[in-house]
mmCIF file of C-alpha atoms and ligand atoms in Angstrom:
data_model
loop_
_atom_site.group_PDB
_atom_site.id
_atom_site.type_symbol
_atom_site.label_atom_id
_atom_site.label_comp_id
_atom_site.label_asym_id
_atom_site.label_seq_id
_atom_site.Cartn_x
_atom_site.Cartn_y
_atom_site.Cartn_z
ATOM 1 C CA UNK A 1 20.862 14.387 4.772
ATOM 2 C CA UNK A 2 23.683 12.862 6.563
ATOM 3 C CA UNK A 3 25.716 10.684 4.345
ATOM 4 C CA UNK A 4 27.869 7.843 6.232
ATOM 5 C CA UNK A 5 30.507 5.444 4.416
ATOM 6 C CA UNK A 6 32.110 4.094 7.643
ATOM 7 C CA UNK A 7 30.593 1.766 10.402
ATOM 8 C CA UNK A 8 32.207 5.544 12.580
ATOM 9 C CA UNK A 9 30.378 7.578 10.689
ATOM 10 C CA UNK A 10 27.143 5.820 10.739
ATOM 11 C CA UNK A 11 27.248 5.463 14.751
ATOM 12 C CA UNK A 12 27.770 8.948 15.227
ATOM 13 C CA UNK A 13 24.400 9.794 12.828
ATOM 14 C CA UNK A 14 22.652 7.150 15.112
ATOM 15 C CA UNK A 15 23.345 9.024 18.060
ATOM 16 C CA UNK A 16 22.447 11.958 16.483
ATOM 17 C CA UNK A 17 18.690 11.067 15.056
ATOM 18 C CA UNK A 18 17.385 8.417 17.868
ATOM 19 C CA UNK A 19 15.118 5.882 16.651
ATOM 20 C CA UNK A 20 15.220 5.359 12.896
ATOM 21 C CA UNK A 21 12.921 3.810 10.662
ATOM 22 C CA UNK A 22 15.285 1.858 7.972
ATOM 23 C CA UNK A 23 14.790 0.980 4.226
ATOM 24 C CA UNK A 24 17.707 -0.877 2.956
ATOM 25 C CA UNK A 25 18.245 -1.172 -1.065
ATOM 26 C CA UNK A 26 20.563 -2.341 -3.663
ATOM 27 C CA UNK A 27 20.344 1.634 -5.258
ATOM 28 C CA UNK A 28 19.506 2.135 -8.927
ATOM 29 C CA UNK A 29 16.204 4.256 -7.318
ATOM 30 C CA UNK A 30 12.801 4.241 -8.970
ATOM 31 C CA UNK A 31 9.755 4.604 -7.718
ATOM 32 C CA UNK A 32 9.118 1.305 -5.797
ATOM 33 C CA UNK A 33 12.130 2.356 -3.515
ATOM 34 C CA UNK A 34 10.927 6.216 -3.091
ATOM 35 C CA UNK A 35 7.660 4.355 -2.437
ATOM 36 C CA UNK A 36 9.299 2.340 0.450
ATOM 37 C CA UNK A 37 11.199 5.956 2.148
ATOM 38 C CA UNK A 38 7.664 7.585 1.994
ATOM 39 C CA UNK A 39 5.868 5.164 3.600
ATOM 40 C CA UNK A 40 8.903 5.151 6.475
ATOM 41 C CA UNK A 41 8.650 8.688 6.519
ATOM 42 C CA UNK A 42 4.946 8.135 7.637
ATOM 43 C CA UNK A 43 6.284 6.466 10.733
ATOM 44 C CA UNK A 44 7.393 10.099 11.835
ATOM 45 C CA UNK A 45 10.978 8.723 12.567
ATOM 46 C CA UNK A 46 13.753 10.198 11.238
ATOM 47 C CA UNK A 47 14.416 7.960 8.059
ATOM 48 C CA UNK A 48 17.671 5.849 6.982
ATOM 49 C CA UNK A 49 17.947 4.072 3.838
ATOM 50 C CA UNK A 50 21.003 1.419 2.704
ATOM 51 C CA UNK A 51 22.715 1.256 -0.332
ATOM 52 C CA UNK A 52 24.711 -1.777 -0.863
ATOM 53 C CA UNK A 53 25.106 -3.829 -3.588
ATOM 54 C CA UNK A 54 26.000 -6.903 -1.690
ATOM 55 C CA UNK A 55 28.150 -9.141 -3.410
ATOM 56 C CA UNK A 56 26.941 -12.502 -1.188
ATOM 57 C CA UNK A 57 23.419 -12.687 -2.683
ATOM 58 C CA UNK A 58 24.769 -13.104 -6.226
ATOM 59 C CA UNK A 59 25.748 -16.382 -7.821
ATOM 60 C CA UNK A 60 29.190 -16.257 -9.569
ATOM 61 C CA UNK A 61 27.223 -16.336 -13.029
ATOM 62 C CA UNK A 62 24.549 -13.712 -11.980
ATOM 63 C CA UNK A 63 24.925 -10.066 -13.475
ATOM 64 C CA UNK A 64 27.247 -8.262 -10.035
ATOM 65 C CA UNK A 65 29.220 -6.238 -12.070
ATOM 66 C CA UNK A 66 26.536 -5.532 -14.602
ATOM 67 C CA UNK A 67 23.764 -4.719 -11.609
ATOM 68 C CA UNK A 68 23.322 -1.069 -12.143
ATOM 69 C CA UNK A 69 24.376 1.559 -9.893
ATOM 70 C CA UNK A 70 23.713 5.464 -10.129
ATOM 71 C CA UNK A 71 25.374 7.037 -6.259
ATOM 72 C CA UNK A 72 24.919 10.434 -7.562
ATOM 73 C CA UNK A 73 20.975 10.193 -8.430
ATOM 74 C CA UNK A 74 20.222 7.988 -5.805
ATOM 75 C CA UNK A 75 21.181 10.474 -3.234
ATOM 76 C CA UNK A 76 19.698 13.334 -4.925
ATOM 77 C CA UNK A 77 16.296 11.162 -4.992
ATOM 78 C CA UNK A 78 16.557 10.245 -1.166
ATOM 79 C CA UNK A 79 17.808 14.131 -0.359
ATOM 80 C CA UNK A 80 14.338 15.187 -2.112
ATOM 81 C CA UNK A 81 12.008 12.317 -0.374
ATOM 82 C CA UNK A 82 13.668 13.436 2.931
ATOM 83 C CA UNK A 83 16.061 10.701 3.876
ATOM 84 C CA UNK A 84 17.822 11.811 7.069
ATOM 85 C CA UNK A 85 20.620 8.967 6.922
ATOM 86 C CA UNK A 86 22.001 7.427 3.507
ATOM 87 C CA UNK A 87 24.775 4.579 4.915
ATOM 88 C CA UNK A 88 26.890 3.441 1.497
ATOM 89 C CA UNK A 89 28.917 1.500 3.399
ATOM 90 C CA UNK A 90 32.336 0.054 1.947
ATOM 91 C CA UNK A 91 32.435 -3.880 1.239
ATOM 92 C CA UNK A 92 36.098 -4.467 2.652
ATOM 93 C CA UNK A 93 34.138 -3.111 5.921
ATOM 94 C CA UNK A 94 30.740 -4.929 5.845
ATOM 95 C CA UNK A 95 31.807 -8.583 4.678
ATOM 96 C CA UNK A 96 35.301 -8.786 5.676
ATOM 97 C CA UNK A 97 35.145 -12.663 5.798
ATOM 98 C CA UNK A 98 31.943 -13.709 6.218
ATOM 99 C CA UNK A 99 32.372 -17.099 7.702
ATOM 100 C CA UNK A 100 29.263 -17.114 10.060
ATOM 101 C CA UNK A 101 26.593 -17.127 7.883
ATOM 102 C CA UNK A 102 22.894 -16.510 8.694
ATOM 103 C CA UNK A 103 20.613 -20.041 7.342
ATOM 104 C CA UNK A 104 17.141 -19.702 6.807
ATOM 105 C CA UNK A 105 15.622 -22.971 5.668
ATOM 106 C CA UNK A 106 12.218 -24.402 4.112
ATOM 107 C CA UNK A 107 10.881 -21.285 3.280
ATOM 108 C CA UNK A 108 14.226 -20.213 1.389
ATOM 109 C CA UNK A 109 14.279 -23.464 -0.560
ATOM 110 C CA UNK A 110 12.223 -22.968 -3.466
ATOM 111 C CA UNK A 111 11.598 -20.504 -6.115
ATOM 112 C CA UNK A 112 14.177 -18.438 -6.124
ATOM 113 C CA UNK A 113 15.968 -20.243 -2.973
ATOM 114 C CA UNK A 114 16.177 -23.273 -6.350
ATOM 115 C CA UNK A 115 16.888 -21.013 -9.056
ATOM 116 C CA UNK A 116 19.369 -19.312 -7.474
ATOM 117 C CA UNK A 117 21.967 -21.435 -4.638
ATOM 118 C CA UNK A 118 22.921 -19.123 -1.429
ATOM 119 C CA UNK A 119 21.028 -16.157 -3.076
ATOM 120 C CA UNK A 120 19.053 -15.702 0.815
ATOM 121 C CA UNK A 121 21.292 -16.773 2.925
ATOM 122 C CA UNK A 122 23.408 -13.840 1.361
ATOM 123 C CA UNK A 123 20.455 -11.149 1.715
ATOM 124 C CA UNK A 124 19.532 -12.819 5.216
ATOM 125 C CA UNK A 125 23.119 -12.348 6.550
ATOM 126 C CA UNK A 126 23.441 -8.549 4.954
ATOM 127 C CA UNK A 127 20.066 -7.541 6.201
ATOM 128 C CA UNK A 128 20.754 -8.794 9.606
ATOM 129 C CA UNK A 129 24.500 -7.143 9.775
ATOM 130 C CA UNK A 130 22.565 -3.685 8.610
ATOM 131 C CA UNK A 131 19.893 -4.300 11.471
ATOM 132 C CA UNK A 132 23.001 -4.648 13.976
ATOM 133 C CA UNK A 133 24.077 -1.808 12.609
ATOM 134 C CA UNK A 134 21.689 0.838 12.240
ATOM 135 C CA UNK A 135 19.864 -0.859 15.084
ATOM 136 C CA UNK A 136 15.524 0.297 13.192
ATOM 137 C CA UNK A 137 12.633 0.770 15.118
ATOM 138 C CA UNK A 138 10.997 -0.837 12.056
ATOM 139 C CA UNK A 139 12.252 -1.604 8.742
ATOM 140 C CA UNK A 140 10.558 -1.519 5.088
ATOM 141 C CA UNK A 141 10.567 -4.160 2.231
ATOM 142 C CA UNK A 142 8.723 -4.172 -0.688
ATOM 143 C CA UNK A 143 5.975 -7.108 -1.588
ATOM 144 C CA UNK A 144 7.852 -7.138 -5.369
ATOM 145 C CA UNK A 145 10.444 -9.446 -3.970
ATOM 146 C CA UNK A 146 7.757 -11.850 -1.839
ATOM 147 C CA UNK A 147 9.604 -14.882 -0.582
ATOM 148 C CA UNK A 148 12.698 -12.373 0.418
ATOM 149 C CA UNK A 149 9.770 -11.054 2.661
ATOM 150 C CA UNK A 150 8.770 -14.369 3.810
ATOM 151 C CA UNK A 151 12.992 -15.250 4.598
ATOM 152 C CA UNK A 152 13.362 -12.081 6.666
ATOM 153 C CA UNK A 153 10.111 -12.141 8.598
ATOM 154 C CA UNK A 154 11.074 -15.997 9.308
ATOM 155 C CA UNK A 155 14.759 -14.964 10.469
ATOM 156 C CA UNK A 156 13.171 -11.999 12.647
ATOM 157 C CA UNK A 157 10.583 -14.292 14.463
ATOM 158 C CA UNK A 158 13.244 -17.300 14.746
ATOM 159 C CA UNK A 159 16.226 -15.042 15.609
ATOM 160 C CA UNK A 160 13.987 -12.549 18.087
ATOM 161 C CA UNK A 161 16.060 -9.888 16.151
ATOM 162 C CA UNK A 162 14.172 -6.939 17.720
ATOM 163 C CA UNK A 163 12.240 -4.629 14.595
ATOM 164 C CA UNK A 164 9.098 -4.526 13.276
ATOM 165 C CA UNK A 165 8.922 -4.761 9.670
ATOM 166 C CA UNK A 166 6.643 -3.488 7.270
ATOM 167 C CA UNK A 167 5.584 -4.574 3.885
ATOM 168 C CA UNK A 168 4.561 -2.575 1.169
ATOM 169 C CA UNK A 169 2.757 -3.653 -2.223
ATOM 170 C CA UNK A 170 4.126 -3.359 -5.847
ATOM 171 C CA UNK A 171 4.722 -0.377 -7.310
ATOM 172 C CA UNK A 172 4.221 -0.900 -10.983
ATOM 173 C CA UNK A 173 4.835 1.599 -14.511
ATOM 174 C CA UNK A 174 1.064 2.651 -15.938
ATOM 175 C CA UNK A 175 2.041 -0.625 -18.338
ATOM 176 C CA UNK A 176 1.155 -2.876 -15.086
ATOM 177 C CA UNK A 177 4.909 -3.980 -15.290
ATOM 178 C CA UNK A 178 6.657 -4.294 -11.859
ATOM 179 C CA UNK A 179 9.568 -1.896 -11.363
ATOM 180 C CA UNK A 180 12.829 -2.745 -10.972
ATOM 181 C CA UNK A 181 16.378 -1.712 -11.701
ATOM 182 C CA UNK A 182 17.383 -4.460 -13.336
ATOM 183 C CA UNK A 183 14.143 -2.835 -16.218
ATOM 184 C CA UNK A 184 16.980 -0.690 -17.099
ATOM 185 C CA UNK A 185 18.737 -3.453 -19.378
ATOM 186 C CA UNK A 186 15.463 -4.362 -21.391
ATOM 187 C CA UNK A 187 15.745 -3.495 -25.450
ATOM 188 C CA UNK A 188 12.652 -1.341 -26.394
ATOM 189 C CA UNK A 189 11.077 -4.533 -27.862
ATOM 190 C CA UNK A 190 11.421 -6.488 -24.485
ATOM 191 C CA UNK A 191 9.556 -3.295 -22.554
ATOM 192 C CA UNK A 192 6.981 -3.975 -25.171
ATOM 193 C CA UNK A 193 6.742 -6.888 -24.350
ATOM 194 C CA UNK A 194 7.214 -7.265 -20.696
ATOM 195 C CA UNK A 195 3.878 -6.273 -19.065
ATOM 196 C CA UNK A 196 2.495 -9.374 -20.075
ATOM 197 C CA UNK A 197 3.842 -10.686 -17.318
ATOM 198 C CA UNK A 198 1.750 -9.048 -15.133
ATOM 199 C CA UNK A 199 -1.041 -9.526 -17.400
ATOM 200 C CA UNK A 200 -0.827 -12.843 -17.515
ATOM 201 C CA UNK A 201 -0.470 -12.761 -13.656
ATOM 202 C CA UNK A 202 -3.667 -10.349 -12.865
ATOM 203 C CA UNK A 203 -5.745 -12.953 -15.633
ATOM 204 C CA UNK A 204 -4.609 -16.127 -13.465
ATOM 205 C CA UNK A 205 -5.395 -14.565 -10.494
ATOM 206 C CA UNK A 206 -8.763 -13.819 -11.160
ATOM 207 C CA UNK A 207 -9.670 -17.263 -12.386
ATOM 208 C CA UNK A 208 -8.833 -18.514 -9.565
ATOM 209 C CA UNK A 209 -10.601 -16.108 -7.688
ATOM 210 C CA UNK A 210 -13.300 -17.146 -9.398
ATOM 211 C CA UNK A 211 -12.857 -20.829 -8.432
ATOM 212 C CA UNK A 212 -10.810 -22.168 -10.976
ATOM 213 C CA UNK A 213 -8.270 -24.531 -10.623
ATOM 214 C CA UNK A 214 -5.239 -22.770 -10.493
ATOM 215 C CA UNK A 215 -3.064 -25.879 -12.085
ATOM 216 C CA UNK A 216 -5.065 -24.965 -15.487
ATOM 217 C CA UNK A 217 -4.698 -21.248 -15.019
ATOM 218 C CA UNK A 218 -1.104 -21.486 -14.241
ATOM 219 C CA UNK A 219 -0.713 -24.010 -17.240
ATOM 220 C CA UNK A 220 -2.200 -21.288 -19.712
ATOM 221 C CA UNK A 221 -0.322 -18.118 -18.098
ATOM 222 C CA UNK A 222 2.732 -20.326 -18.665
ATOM 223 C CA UNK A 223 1.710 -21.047 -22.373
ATOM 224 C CA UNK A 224 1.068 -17.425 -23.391
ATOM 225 C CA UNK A 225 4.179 -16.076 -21.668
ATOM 226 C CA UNK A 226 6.192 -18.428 -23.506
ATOM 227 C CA UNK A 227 4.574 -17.900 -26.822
ATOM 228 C CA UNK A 228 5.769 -13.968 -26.893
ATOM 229 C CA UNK A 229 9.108 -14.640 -25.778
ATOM 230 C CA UNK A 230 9.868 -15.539 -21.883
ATOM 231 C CA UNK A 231 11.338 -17.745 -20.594
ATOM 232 C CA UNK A 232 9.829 -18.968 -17.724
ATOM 233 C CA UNK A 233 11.533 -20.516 -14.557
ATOM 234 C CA UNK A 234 7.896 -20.876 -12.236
ATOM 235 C CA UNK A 235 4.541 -19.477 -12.012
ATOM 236 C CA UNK A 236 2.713 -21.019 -8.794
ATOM 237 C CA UNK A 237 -0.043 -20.224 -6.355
ATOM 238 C CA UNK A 238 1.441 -19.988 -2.964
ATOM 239 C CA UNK A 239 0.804 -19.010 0.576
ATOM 240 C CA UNK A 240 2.970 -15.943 1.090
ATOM 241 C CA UNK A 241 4.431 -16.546 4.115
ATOM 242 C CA UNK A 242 5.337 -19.917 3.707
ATOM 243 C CA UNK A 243 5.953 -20.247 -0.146
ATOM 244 C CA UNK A 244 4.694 -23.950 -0.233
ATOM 245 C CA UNK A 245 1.964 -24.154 -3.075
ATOM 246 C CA UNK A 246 -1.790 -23.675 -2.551
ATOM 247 C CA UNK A 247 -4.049 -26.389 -4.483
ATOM 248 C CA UNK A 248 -6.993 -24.601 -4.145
ATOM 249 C CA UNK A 249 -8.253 -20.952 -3.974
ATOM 250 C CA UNK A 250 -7.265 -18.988 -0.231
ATOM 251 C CA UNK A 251 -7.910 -15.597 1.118
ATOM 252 C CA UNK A 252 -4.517 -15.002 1.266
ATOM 253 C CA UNK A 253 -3.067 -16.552 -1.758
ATOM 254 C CA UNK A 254 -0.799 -14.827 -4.151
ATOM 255 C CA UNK A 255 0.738 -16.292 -7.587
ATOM 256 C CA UNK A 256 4.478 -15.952 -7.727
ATOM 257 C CA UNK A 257 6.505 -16.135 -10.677
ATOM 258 C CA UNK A 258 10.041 -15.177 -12.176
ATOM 259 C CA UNK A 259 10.373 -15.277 -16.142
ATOM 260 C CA UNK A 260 13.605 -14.357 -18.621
ATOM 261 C CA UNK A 261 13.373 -11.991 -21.274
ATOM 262 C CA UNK A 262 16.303 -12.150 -23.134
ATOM 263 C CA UNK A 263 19.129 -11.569 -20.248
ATOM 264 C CA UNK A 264 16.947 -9.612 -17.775
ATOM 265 C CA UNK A 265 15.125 -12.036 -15.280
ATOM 266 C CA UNK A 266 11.751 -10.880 -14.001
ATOM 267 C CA UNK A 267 9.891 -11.368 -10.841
ATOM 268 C CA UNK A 268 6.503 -10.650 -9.931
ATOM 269 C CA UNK A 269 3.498 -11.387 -7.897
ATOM 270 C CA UNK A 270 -0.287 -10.955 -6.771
ATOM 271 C CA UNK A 271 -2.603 -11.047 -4.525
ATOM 272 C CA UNK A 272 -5.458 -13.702 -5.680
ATOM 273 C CA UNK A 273 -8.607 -11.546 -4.377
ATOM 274 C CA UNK A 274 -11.197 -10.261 -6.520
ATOM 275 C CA UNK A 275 -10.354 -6.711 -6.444
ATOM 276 C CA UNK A 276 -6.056 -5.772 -6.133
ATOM 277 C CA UNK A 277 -5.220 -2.191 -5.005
ATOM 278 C CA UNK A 278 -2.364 -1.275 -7.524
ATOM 279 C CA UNK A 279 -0.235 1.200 -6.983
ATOM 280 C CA UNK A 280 1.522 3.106 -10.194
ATOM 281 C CA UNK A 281 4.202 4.939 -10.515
ATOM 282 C CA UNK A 282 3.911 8.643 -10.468
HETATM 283 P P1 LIG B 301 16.507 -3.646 -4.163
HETATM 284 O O1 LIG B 301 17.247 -2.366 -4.293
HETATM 285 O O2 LIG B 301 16.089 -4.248 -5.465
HETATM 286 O O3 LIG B 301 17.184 -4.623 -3.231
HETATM 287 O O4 LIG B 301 15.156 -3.265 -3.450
HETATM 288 C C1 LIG B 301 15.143 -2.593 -2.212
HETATM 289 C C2 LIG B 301 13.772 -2.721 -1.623
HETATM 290 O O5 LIG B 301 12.816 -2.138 -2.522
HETATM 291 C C3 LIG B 301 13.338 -4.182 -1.432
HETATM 292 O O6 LIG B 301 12.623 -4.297 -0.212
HETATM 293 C C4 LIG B 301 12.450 -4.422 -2.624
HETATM 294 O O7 LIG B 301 11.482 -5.432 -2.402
HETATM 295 C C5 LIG B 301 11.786 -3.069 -2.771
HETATM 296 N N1 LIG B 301 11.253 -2.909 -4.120
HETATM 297 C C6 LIG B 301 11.889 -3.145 -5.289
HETATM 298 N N2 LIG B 301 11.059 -2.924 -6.339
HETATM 299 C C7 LIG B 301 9.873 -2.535 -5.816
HETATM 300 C C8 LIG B 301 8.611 -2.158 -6.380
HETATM 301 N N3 LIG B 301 8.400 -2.141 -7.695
HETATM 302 N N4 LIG B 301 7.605 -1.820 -5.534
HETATM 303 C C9 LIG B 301 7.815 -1.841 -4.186
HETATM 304 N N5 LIG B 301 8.979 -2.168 -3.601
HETATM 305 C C10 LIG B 301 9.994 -2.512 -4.396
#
């Protein structure tokens, strides 16, 4: 596995492999991100992979300097999925400045556009610096983080920024809980505690599959989740590619939501269809 720190370094790797197929991350690896290589690997491409943990997508009271961040395992996890390119490249190089910006608009507004001010414009303009830059055939993203795949396929098809992307679905622990690295901080009582999420998600969802309302579905997912503990920010039925609500039940539907437990926010989502393919960890 080639290993490049320097905008130098990573050119010369690019002429070296040809086209690439590209998964960029934050790091702290589990099995949602080894998920994400494999699939590129299916592409036959040689792969790359990102790790960045990029200081413009945080708000100056979100958890930067708490995110976690493991260099050493990371690469040993990519080296064994068989990651051709790992680019860790430095932030004094990547956002010097940053005074051109990358906007994307309705479909970044709410959710977690609301919750968190400037959080996608800062992934939109990092994502589409790394696309200059490694310059993918196609590029993976996982379904976990939904409207940040709705905000990069909108800045692709309104920029013409030439890759294909691809979209993979939740990888989850045998609890039904969504991974993440940010599940590193929960206490043992919060991982107790924190598949209801999904629980509560998966019963919604097939209420409304079955032609319930989803306001009163929502209202009760809402009610339980607070009653062991989160705190929750929004649970809504939404079309995924637009983020604006759904009133009633649609093929394509999925129920977002993001919910605190104790310091660690959670975000998850699903498919409204009467019979989800889930994916757990190995
Ligand atoms: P991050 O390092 O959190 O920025 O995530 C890097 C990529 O992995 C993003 O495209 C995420 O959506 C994706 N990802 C994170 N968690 C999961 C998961 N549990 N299943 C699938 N993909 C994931």
């Amino acid at each position: 596995m080639i290993l490049a720190r320097s905008f130098q370094e990573l050119h010369a790797a690019r002429e070296e492999l040809g086209e690439v197929a590209f998964v960029p991350t934050m790091g702290a690896f589990h099995e949602g991100h080894l998920e994400l290589m494999r699939r590129a690997r299916e592409t036959g491409f040689p792969v790359a992979i990102s790790i960045f943990v990029n200081p413009l997508q945080f708000g100056p009271s979100e958890d930067f300097a708490q995110y976690p961040r493991d260099e050493a395992g990371d690469l040993h996890e990519a080296e064994r999925v068989g990651v051709a390119l790992a680019f860790l490249p430095r932030a004094e190089e990547l956002v010097p400045q940053s005074d051109a910006w990358v906007r994307v608009g309705q479909v970044a507004s709410r959710w977690e556009g609301a919750a968190r001010p400037g959080h996608f414009d800062g992934v939109a303009t990092i994502v589409l610096k790394l696309f200059h830059l490694v310059r993918p055939r196609i590029a993976y993203f996982g379904r976990k983080d939904l409207q940040q795949c709705a905000v990069i396929g909108t800045m692709v098809r309104d920029l013409n920024v030439p890759v294909e992307l691809a979209f993979v679905e939740t990888v989850r622990e045998p609890s039904g809980l969504a991974m993440s690295s940010r599940n590193r901080r929960l206490t043992a009582t919060e991982q107790r505690i924190a598949p209801r999420l999904y629980e509560q998600l998966r019963r919604a969802a097939d209420e409304i599959a079955s032609n319930e309302g989803p306001r009163e579905s929502l209202r009760r997912a809402r009610v339980e989740l607070s009653n062991v503990g989160f705190e929750v920010d929004y649970i809504e039925y939404v079309d995924p590619s637009t983020l604006e609500p759904l009133a009633t039940f649609e093929p394509c539907g999925r129920i977002v939501a993001a919910a605190k437990l104790g310091s660690v926010r959670l975000l998850d989502n699903v498919p409204v269809e009467s019979s989800e393919k889930v994916t757990l960890g190995r």
